[in-house]
Coordinates of C-alpha atoms in Angstrom, one line a residue:
M1500 CA 18.8 42.7 72.7
I1501 CA 16.1 40.8 70.8
G1502 CA 12.4 39.5 72.0
I1503 CA 9.7 37.9 70.6
F1504 CA 6.1 36.8 71.4
D1505 CA 5.0 33.8 69.4
Q1506 CA 1.2 34.2 68.6
D1507 CA 2.2 31.3 65.1
G1508 CA 3.6 28.4 66.5
L1509 CA 7.4 29.8 65.5
D1510 CA 10.2 28.6 66.5
V1511 CA 11.1 31.5 69.3
Q1512 CA 14.9 30.2 69.4
D1513 CA 15.6 29.9 66.4
I1514 CA 13.9 33.8 65.7
V1515 CA 16.0 35.0 68.3
Y1516 CA 19.3 32.8 67.2
F1517 CA 18.8 35.0 63.8
G1518 CA 18.1 38.5 65.5
L1519 CA 21.4 38.0 67.5
Y1520 CA 23.7 37.3 65.1
A1521 CA 22.4 40.8 62.9
L1522 CA 23.2 42.1 65.8
Q1523 CA 26.6 40.5 67.4
H1524 CA 28.4 44.1 66.0
R1525 CA 26.6 45.7 69.3
G1526 CA 28.6 43.6 71.7
Q1527 CA 30.8 40.4 70.9
E1528 CA 32.3 39.7 74.8
S1529 CA 28.7 37.5 75.2
A1530 CA 25.3 36.1 74.4
G1531 CA 22.6 35.0 76.0
I1532 CA 19.1 33.3 75.1
A1533 CA 16.2 32.6 77.3
V1534 CA 13.5 31.0 76.4
A1535 CA 9.5 31.2 78.4
N1536 CA 7.3 28.1 77.4
G1537 CA 4.3 29.3 80.0
N1538 CA 5.6 27.3 83.0
E1539 CA 9.7 27.8 83.5
I1540 CA 11.8 29.7 81.6
M1541 CA 14.9 28.3 80.1
Y1542 CA 18.4 29.7 79.2
H1543 CA 21.6 29.3 77.9
K1544 CA 24.2 32.4 77.5
G1545 CA 28.3 31.8 77.6
M1546 CA 31.7 33.7 76.6
G1547 CA 31.7 34.9 72.6
L1548 CA 29.8 35.0 70.0
V1549 CA 26.9 33.9 69.0
T1550 CA 28.2 31.1 66.8
D1551 CA 30.5 30.3 69.6
I1552 CA 27.5 29.5 72.1
F1553 CA 24.5 27.9 70.3
D1554 CA 24.9 24.7 68.5
D1555 CA 22.1 22.3 67.7
H1556 CA 22.2 20.8 70.7
T1557 CA 21.7 23.8 73.3
M1558 CA 19.0 25.1 70.2
A1559 CA 16.9 22.2 70.5
S1560 CA 17.3 22.4 74.8
L1561 CA 15.4 25.6 74.3
S1562 CA 12.8 24.9 72.1
G1563 CA 9.5 24.7 72.9
G1564 CA 8.7 28.1 74.3
K1565 CA 6.8 31.2 73.6
A1566 CA 8.9 33.6 74.2
A1567 CA 12.1 34.5 74.2
I1568 CA 14.9 37.3 74.5
G1569 CA 18.4 37.6 74.0
H1570 CA 21.3 39.6 73.9
V1571 CA 24.8 39.9 72.8
R1572 CA 27.1 41.9 75.8
Y1573 CA 29.5 44.5 75.0
T1574 CA 30.1 45.5 78.4
T1575 CA 30.6 49.1 80.3
S1576 CA 29.9 48.4 83.3
G1577 CA 31.2 45.3 85.3
D1578 CA 33.7 42.9 85.2
R1579 CA 34.0 40.5 82.5
L1580 CA 33.1 37.0 83.9
Y1581 CA 30.0 34.6 82.9
A1582 CA 28.0 35.5 85.7
N1583 CA 27.7 39.2 84.2
A1584 CA 26.3 37.8 81.0
Q1585 CA 22.7 38.3 80.2
P1586 CA 20.5 37.5 79.9
L1587 CA 20.0 37.1 83.8
V1588 CA 17.3 34.9 85.1
T1589 CA 16.2 34.3 88.1
K1590 CA 13.4 33.3 90.8
Y1591 CA 11.3 35.8 92.8
K1592 CA 7.8 34.6 94.3
K1593 CA 5.6 35.3 91.5
G1594 CA 7.5 33.1 89.9
S1595 CA 10.8 33.2 87.3
M1596 CA 12.3 36.6 85.3
A1597 CA 14.7 37.0 82.5
L1598 CA 15.9 40.6 81.8
A1599 CA 18.3 41.5 79.5
H1600 CA 19.5 45.4 79.1
N1601 CA 21.2 48.4 76.4
G1602 CA 22.9 51.4 78.3
R1603 CA 23.6 52.2 82.0
L1604 CA 22.2 53.5 85.0
S1605 CA 23.5 56.6 86.6
N1606 CA 22.5 56.3 89.7
A1607 CA 22.5 52.1 90.0
E1608 CA 25.2 51.7 92.8
A1609 CA 23.1 54.2 95.2
L1610 CA 20.0 52.1 94.7
R1611 CA 22.4 48.8 94.8
R1612 CA 23.5 50.4 98.5
D1613 CA 20.1 50.8 99.8
L1614 CA 19.0 47.3 98.7
E1615 CA 21.7 45.9 100.4
E1616 CA 21.2 48.0 103.5
T1617 CA 17.8 46.6 103.8
G1618 CA 19.2 42.8 103.1
T1619 CA 18.8 42.0 99.5
I1620 CA 21.7 39.6 98.4
F1621 CA 23.5 40.4 94.7
Q1622 CA 25.3 37.8 92.7
T1623 CA 26.3 40.5 89.8
N1624 CA 27.8 44.2 89.6
L1625 CA 25.3 44.7 86.6
D1626 CA 22.8 48.0 86.4
I1627 CA 20.0 44.7 85.4
E1628 CA 20.0 42.8 89.4
V1629 CA 19.4 46.1 90.7
I1630 CA 16.1 47.1 87.9
A1631 CA 15.4 42.7 88.9
N1632 CA 15.6 43.5 93.1
L1633 CA 12.9 47.2 92.4
I1634 CA 11.0 44.7 90.1
A1635 CA 10.4 41.8 92.4
R1636 CA 9.9 43.8 95.9
N1637 CA 7.0 45.9 94.9
I1638 CA 5.8 43.3 92.8
D1639 CA 2.7 42.7 95.2
L1640 CA 1.3 45.7 93.6
G1641 CA 0.6 44.1 89.9
L1642 CA 3.4 43.8 88.0
E1643 CA 2.0 47.0 85.6
D1644 CA 2.3 48.7 88.8
A1645 CA 5.5 47.1 90.2
L1646 CA 7.2 47.9 87.0
K1647 CA 5.8 52.0 87.0
K1648 CA 7.5 51.8 90.5
M1649 CA 10.8 50.7 89.0
V1650 CA 11.0 53.4 86.2
S1651 CA 9.9 56.2 89.0
M1652 CA 13.2 55.2 90.6
I1653 CA 16.2 54.5 88.1
Q1654 CA 17.5 56.6 85.6
G1655 CA 19.6 56.9 82.8
A1656 CA 19.6 55.3 79.5
Y1657 CA 18.3 52.1 79.1
A1658 CA 16.0 50.5 76.9
L1659 CA 15.1 47.2 78.9
L1660 CA 13.6 43.7 77.5
F1661 CA 11.5 42.0 80.8
M1662 CA 9.9 38.4 80.6
T1663 CA 8.1 36.5 82.7
E1664 CA 6.4 32.4 81.8
D1665 CA 3.6 34.2 80.4
R1666 CA 4.4 38.1 79.2
L1667 CA 7.2 40.2 77.4
V1668 CA 7.8 43.7 78.4
A1669 CA 9.9 46.9 76.3
I1670 CA 11.0 49.5 78.4
R1671 CA 12.8 52.7 76.6
D1672 CA 13.6 55.0 79.2
P1673 CA 12.3 58.6 79.7
L1674 CA 14.8 60.5 76.7
G1675 CA 15.1 57.5 74.6
I1676 CA 18.9 57.6 75.3
R1677 CA 19.2 54.0 73.7
P1678 CA 17.2 52.0 70.9
L1679 CA 14.4 50.1 71.0
A1680 CA 12.2 49.6 67.3
L1681 CA 8.7 47.0 67.9
G1682 CA 8.5 44.7 64.9
R1683 CA 5.5 42.0 63.6
L1684 CA 6.5 38.6 62.4
G1685 CA 3.1 36.9 60.9
N1686 CA 1.0 37.5 64.1
S1687 CA 3.5 37.5 66.5
Y1688 CA 5.8 41.2 68.3
V1689 CA 9.1 41.8 67.4
I1690 CA 11.8 43.9 69.6
A1691 CA 14.9 44.8 69.0
S1692 CA 18.0 47.5 69.7
E1693 CA 18.3 47.4 65.9
T1694 CA 15.9 47.4 62.9
C1695 CA 18.5 45.7 60.6
S1696 CA 17.9 42.5 63.0
F1697 CA 13.9 42.8 61.9
D1698 CA 15.1 42.2 58.3
T1699 CA 16.7 39.0 58.9
I1700 CA 13.9 37.4 60.6
G1701 CA 12.0 38.6 58.3
A1702 CA 9.7 41.3 60.7
D1703 CA 7.8 44.5 59.5
Y1704 CA 9.6 47.4 61.6
I1705 CA 5.9 49.0 63.0
R1706 CA 7.9 51.9 64.9
D1707 CA 9.6 52.8 68.1
V1708 CA 9.5 53.0 70.7
K1709 CA 8.6 55.9 72.5
P1710 CA 10.7 57.5 74.9
G1711 CA 9.7 56.2 78.1
E1712 CA 7.3 54.0 76.9
L1713 CA 6.2 50.4 78.7
I1714 CA 4.6 48.2 76.3
I1715 CA 3.0 44.1 77.8
I1716 CA 2.9 41.5 75.1
D1717 CA 0.6 38.7 76.5
K1718 CA -1.1 36.0 74.4
E1719 CA -3.9 38.8 74.4
G1720 CA -2.0 41.4 72.6
L1721 CA 0.1 44.4 72.8
T1722 CA -0.4 46.3 76.0
S1723 CA 1.4 50.4 75.9
I1724 CA 1.6 52.3 78.4
Q1725 CA 3.6 55.5 78.4
T1726 CA 5.2 57.2 81.5
P1727 CA 6.2 60.1 82.2
I1728 CA 8.8 62.0 80.4
P1729 CA 10.9 65.4 79.4
L1730 CA 10.2 67.5 77.0
S1731 CA 12.8 67.3 75.1
S1732 CA 13.8 63.1 73.8
A1733 CA 17.9 62.8 74.1
L1734 CA 18.7 59.3 71.2
C1735 CA 22.3 59.0 71.1
I1736 CA 23.9 60.2 67.8
F1737 CA 26.7 58.2 68.2
E1738 CA 24.6 55.5 67.0
F1739 CA 24.5 57.2 63.5
V1740 CA 28.6 57.8 63.7
Y1741 CA 29.7 54.3 65.0
I1742 CA 27.3 52.5 67.1
A1743 CA 24.7 51.2 64.5
R1744 CA 24.2 49.3 61.4
T1745 CA 24.5 51.2 58.1
D1746 CA 21.3 49.7 57.0
S1747 CA 19.2 50.2 60.1
T1748 CA 17.0 53.2 60.9
I1749 CA 17.2 55.4 64.6
D1750 CA 14.3 57.0 65.0
G1751 CA 13.0 57.6 61.4
I1752 CA 16.1 58.4 60.9
S1753 CA 18.1 56.0 58.2
V1754 CA 21.8 55.7 59.5
Y1755 CA 23.7 55.2 56.3
M1756 CA 21.7 58.2 54.7
A1757 CA 22.9 60.3 57.3
R1758 CA 26.6 59.1 57.5
K1759 CA 26.3 59.5 53.4
D1760 CA 25.1 63.0 54.2
A1761 CA 28.5 63.3 56.7
G1762 CA 29.9 62.2 54.1
A1763 CA 29.1 65.1 51.9
R1764 CA 28.8 67.9 55.0
L1765 CA 32.4 67.1 55.4
A1766 CA 33.6 67.2 52.0
A1767 CA 32.4 71.0 51.4
E1768 CA 33.7 72.0 55.6
H1769 CA 37.4 70.4 54.8
P1770 CA 38.1 70.0 50.6
A1771 CA 41.6 68.4 50.2
E1772 CA 43.4 68.0 47.2
A1773 CA 43.6 64.8 46.3
D1774 CA 43.3 61.8 43.8
L1775 CA 41.3 59.3 45.6
V1776 CA 38.8 58.5 48.7
V1777 CA 38.9 55.8 50.6
G1778 CA 37.3 54.9 54.1
V1779 CA 38.1 52.6 57.1
P1780 CA 35.5 49.8 56.5
D1781 CA 33.1 49.2 57.9
S1782 CA 31.6 52.5 59.4
G1783 CA 33.6 55.1 57.1
T1784 CA 32.6 53.8 54.1
T1785 CA 29.7 55.0 53.2
A1786 CA 31.0 58.9 54.6
A1787 CA 33.4 58.2 51.7
L1788 CA 30.9 57.6 49.4
G1789 CA 28.4 60.5 51.0
Y1790 CA 32.6 62.8 50.8
A1791 CA 34.0 61.6 46.9
E1792 CA 30.9 62.2 45.5
A1793 CA 30.4 65.4 46.5
S1794 CA 34.2 66.5 46.7
G1795 CA 34.1 64.6 42.9
I1796 CA 37.5 63.0 43.6
P1797 CA 37.3 59.6 43.0
F1798 CA 36.4 57.1 45.4
G1799 CA 38.3 54.1 45.1
E1800 CA 38.6 50.3 47.7
G1801 CA 41.9 50.9 50.0
F1802 CA 41.7 48.1 52.7
I1803 CA 40.6 45.2 52.5
K1804 CA 39.1 44.1 55.4
N1805 CA 39.4 41.1 57.8
R1806 CA 35.7 39.4 58.0
Y1807 CA 37.5 37.4 61.3
V1808 CA 37.3 40.0 62.9
G1809 CA 35.4 42.3 65.3
R1810 CA 35.5 45.6 66.3
T1811 CA 38.4 46.9 67.3
F1812 CA 36.7 50.0 69.5
I1813 CA 34.8 47.5 72.0
K1814 CA 37.8 44.9 72.8
S1815 CA 38.7 45.1 76.2
N1816 CA 41.7 46.9 76.5
Q1817 CA 44.2 48.7 74.5
R1818 CA 46.8 46.3 73.7
L1819 CA 43.9 44.4 72.1
R1820 CA 42.2 46.9 70.2
E1821 CA 46.2 47.6 69.2
Q1822 CA 46.7 44.1 68.1
G1823 CA 42.7 43.8 66.5
V1824 CA 44.2 46.7 64.2
R1825 CA 46.5 45.2 63.0
V1826 CA 44.9 41.7 62.0
K1827 CA 41.9 43.7 60.9
L1828 CA 42.1 45.8 58.2
N1829 CA 45.1 45.5 55.4
A1830 CA 45.6 48.3 52.4
L1831 CA 45.7 47.9 49.5
R1832 CA 48.8 49.0 47.8
R1833 CA 47.8 48.5 44.3
I1834 CA 45.7 51.5 44.5
V1835 CA 47.2 53.4 47.3
K1836 CA 50.9 53.7 45.9
G1837 CA 52.0 56.8 44.7
K1838 CA 48.5 58.8 45.3
R1839 CA 47.3 61.5 47.6
I1840 CA 45.4 59.8 49.7
V1841 CA 42.0 61.4 51.1
V1842 CA 40.2 58.5 54.7
I1843 CA 36.8 58.9 55.7
D1844 CA 37.0 57.7 59.1
D1845 CA 33.9 58.0 61.6
S1846 CA 35.7 58.8 64.6
I1847 CA 38.7 58.8 66.4
V1848 CA 38.8 58.1 70.2
R1849 CA 41.8 56.6 72.0
G1850 CA 43.7 57.3 67.9
T1851 CA 45.0 53.8 68.5
T1852 CA 42.4 52.9 64.7
S1853 CA 44.4 56.5 63.3
K1854 CA 47.5 55.4 64.2
K1855 CA 48.0 52.4 62.3
I1856 CA 46.0 53.3 59.6
V1857 CA 48.1 56.4 58.3
E1858 CA 50.8 53.5 59.2
M1859 CA 49.3 50.8 57.0
L1860 CA 48.7 53.6 53.6
R1861 CA 52.9 55.0 54.4
L1862 CA 53.9 51.7 53.7
A1863 CA 52.0 50.8 50.8
G1864 CA 53.2 53.7 49.0
A1865 CA 51.0 56.0 49.6
K1866 CA 51.7 59.9 48.5
E1867 CA 49.8 62.1 51.3
V1868 CA 47.7 61.1 54.1
H1869 CA 44.3 63.4 54.5
M1870 CA 42.1 62.7 57.2
R1871 CA 38.9 63.3 57.7
I1872 CA 36.0 62.0 60.5
S1873 CA 32.8 62.8 59.6
S1874 CA 32.0 63.4 63.0
P1875 CA 33.3 66.2 65.6
P1876 CA 36.5 65.2 68.6
V1877 CA 35.4 62.8 71.0
R1878 CA 36.5 64.9 74.0
F1879 CA 34.4 63.7 77.0
P1880 CA 33.6 60.5 78.2
C1881 CA 30.1 58.4 77.8
P1882 CA 28.2 58.2 80.8
Y1883 CA 25.1 56.1 79.2
G1884 CA 26.8 52.5 78.2
I1885 CA 30.1 53.4 75.7
D1886 CA 32.7 52.4 78.0
I1887 CA 34.4 55.4 77.9
E1888 CA 35.0 56.4 81.6
T1889 CA 37.6 59.2 82.0
S1890 CA 38.4 61.9 79.2
D1891 CA 42.3 60.8 79.9
Q1892 CA 41.1 58.0 77.5
L1893 CA 40.1 60.0 75.4
I1894 CA 43.1 62.3 72.4
G1895 CA 40.6 64.9 71.4
H1896 CA 40.2 65.6 75.4
S1897 CA 44.0 66.6 75.6
Y1898 CA 45.2 67.3 72.3
K1899 CA 44.5 70.4 69.8
V1900 CA 43.2 68.8 66.3
D1901 CA 46.6 69.7 65.1
E1902 CA 48.5 67.8 67.6
I1903 CA 46.7 64.6 66.9
C1904 CA 47.7 65.3 63.3
R1905 CA 51.0 65.1 64.1
I1906 CA 50.7 62.4 66.6
I1907 CA 48.7 59.9 64.0
G1908 CA 51.2 61.2 61.1
A1909 CA 49.0 62.3 58.7
D1910 CA 49.9 65.3 56.3
S1911 CA 46.1 66.5 57.3
L1912 CA 42.9 66.6 59.5
N1913 CA 39.5 67.4 60.4
Y1914 CA 36.7 67.4 61.4
L1915 CA 32.5 67.2 61.1
S1916 CA 31.7 70.1 63.4
Q1917 CA 28.4 69.8 65.6
G1918 CA 26.5 71.6 63.8
G1919 CA 26.8 70.1 60.7
L1920 CA 26.5 67.0 62.1
L1921 CA 23.1 67.5 63.4
K1922 CA 21.5 68.0 60.0
T1923 CA 22.4 64.4 59.0
V1924 CA 19.9 63.6 61.4
E1925 CA 17.2 66.9 60.7
G1926 CA 13.7 65.6 60.2
S1927 CA 13.8 62.3 63.4
G1928 CA 11.6 64.1 65.7
C1929 CA 13.1 64.0 69.0
D1930 CA 16.6 65.4 70.4
F1931 CA 19.9 64.1 71.0
C1932 CA 22.7 63.9 72.7
R1933 CA 26.1 64.6 71.8
G1934 CA 27.4 64.7 75.6
C1935 CA 30.6 62.7 74.1
F1936 CA 31.2 66.4 71.7
S1937 CA 30.2 68.6 74.0
G1938 CA 30.3 67.9 77.6
N1939 CA 26.9 69.2 78.4
Y1940 CA 24.3 65.6 79.4
P1941 CA 20.7 65.3 78.8
T1942 CA 20.4 64.1 82.7
D1943 CA 22.9 64.7 86.2
V1944 CA 25.8 62.7 85.8
E1945 CA 29.4 62.5 87.8
I1946 CA 32.1 62.3 85.8
D1947 CA 35.7 61.3 86.2
E1948 CA 38.4 63.4 84.2
E1949 CA 41.0 61.0 85.2

């Protein structure tokens, strides 16, 4: 998601559009933009990619605003319906509000039941509608106190953008599980999930929003309010493994450098006798460069990627993931034929992609295929905004490494250790959630084992 409050006469809808385009990797199911002009909030959203939803006519209808927020959605809770596309725009007794959210609340269902008991009617099954109702019912306290009250009641992972007709608000959860960054475009402040969107729109990165920080931006400028936080934070380490774009920086750590270092450490922990190192595009490529440099084995481009295919991990079902792998990648026969190949990928979640990749290389004539993964085995579900709700979806939970190796058809398989992965993000000044690897979560959550 991305938001901007204009102080320079900018076309805020265009800035948010291009910012969302840079964040498309975070969600490919739906997208939306809401614009506030001081009197009302206009919005447009739909199912599909940013470029599918917004045309010249639609963008013109959103012009004239002083603030705007945008969102691309990857479903982690709630049905895949137009009604669940964000931003959520709704009216309340003080006017209108628009909200966009990245993450997942662990107590959303309990809060929803409590609100329904007092007569609240819900139009969606989104966490964000629970948040909207909590703000609205406490708005007589004033916006700042209503937001503080809401933050004190919700639990889990959230990076939140909230907009009224004349204000833009950003909130990051007390543990900082989901990323959120603050930037500046001229005299105008910008908030986004990743810094790569700042580069796209020409904004300067200022800093990351702090865990538990509440930022209010209006025509008078920026106000920062720090809400209570625990002793340590818990940034999602899977952002560095897979989710974030390689050119982003999160909490002071370059995603590119972290991934390259992961590849180098993987080479030290699990060397291989091979002729060529190849990466699985795109998130495995940087780690492959690190592995090649550290091992002395030449790096080569073993796959061609269809740039018009999205991320297979965030497809809505298994059949689409399998089809997506076949369409997305093609092995370069002239490069891999007769060679011993080390394939570097960022993770193995369900095993779908890895098995297809090994098959592709075998069919292209690879002599040996050694799979190396630049993160530990994913063994446990994520309750904080990644669509892995049960352990039985995870090949790493059900099988040992040697068994996974046989299932995917590789000659050998090894993973980076948790200690090695943590060394790639040293110096960030924050702690990390690694519950998907260890099963230890920073908050109290209920996990379905099957």
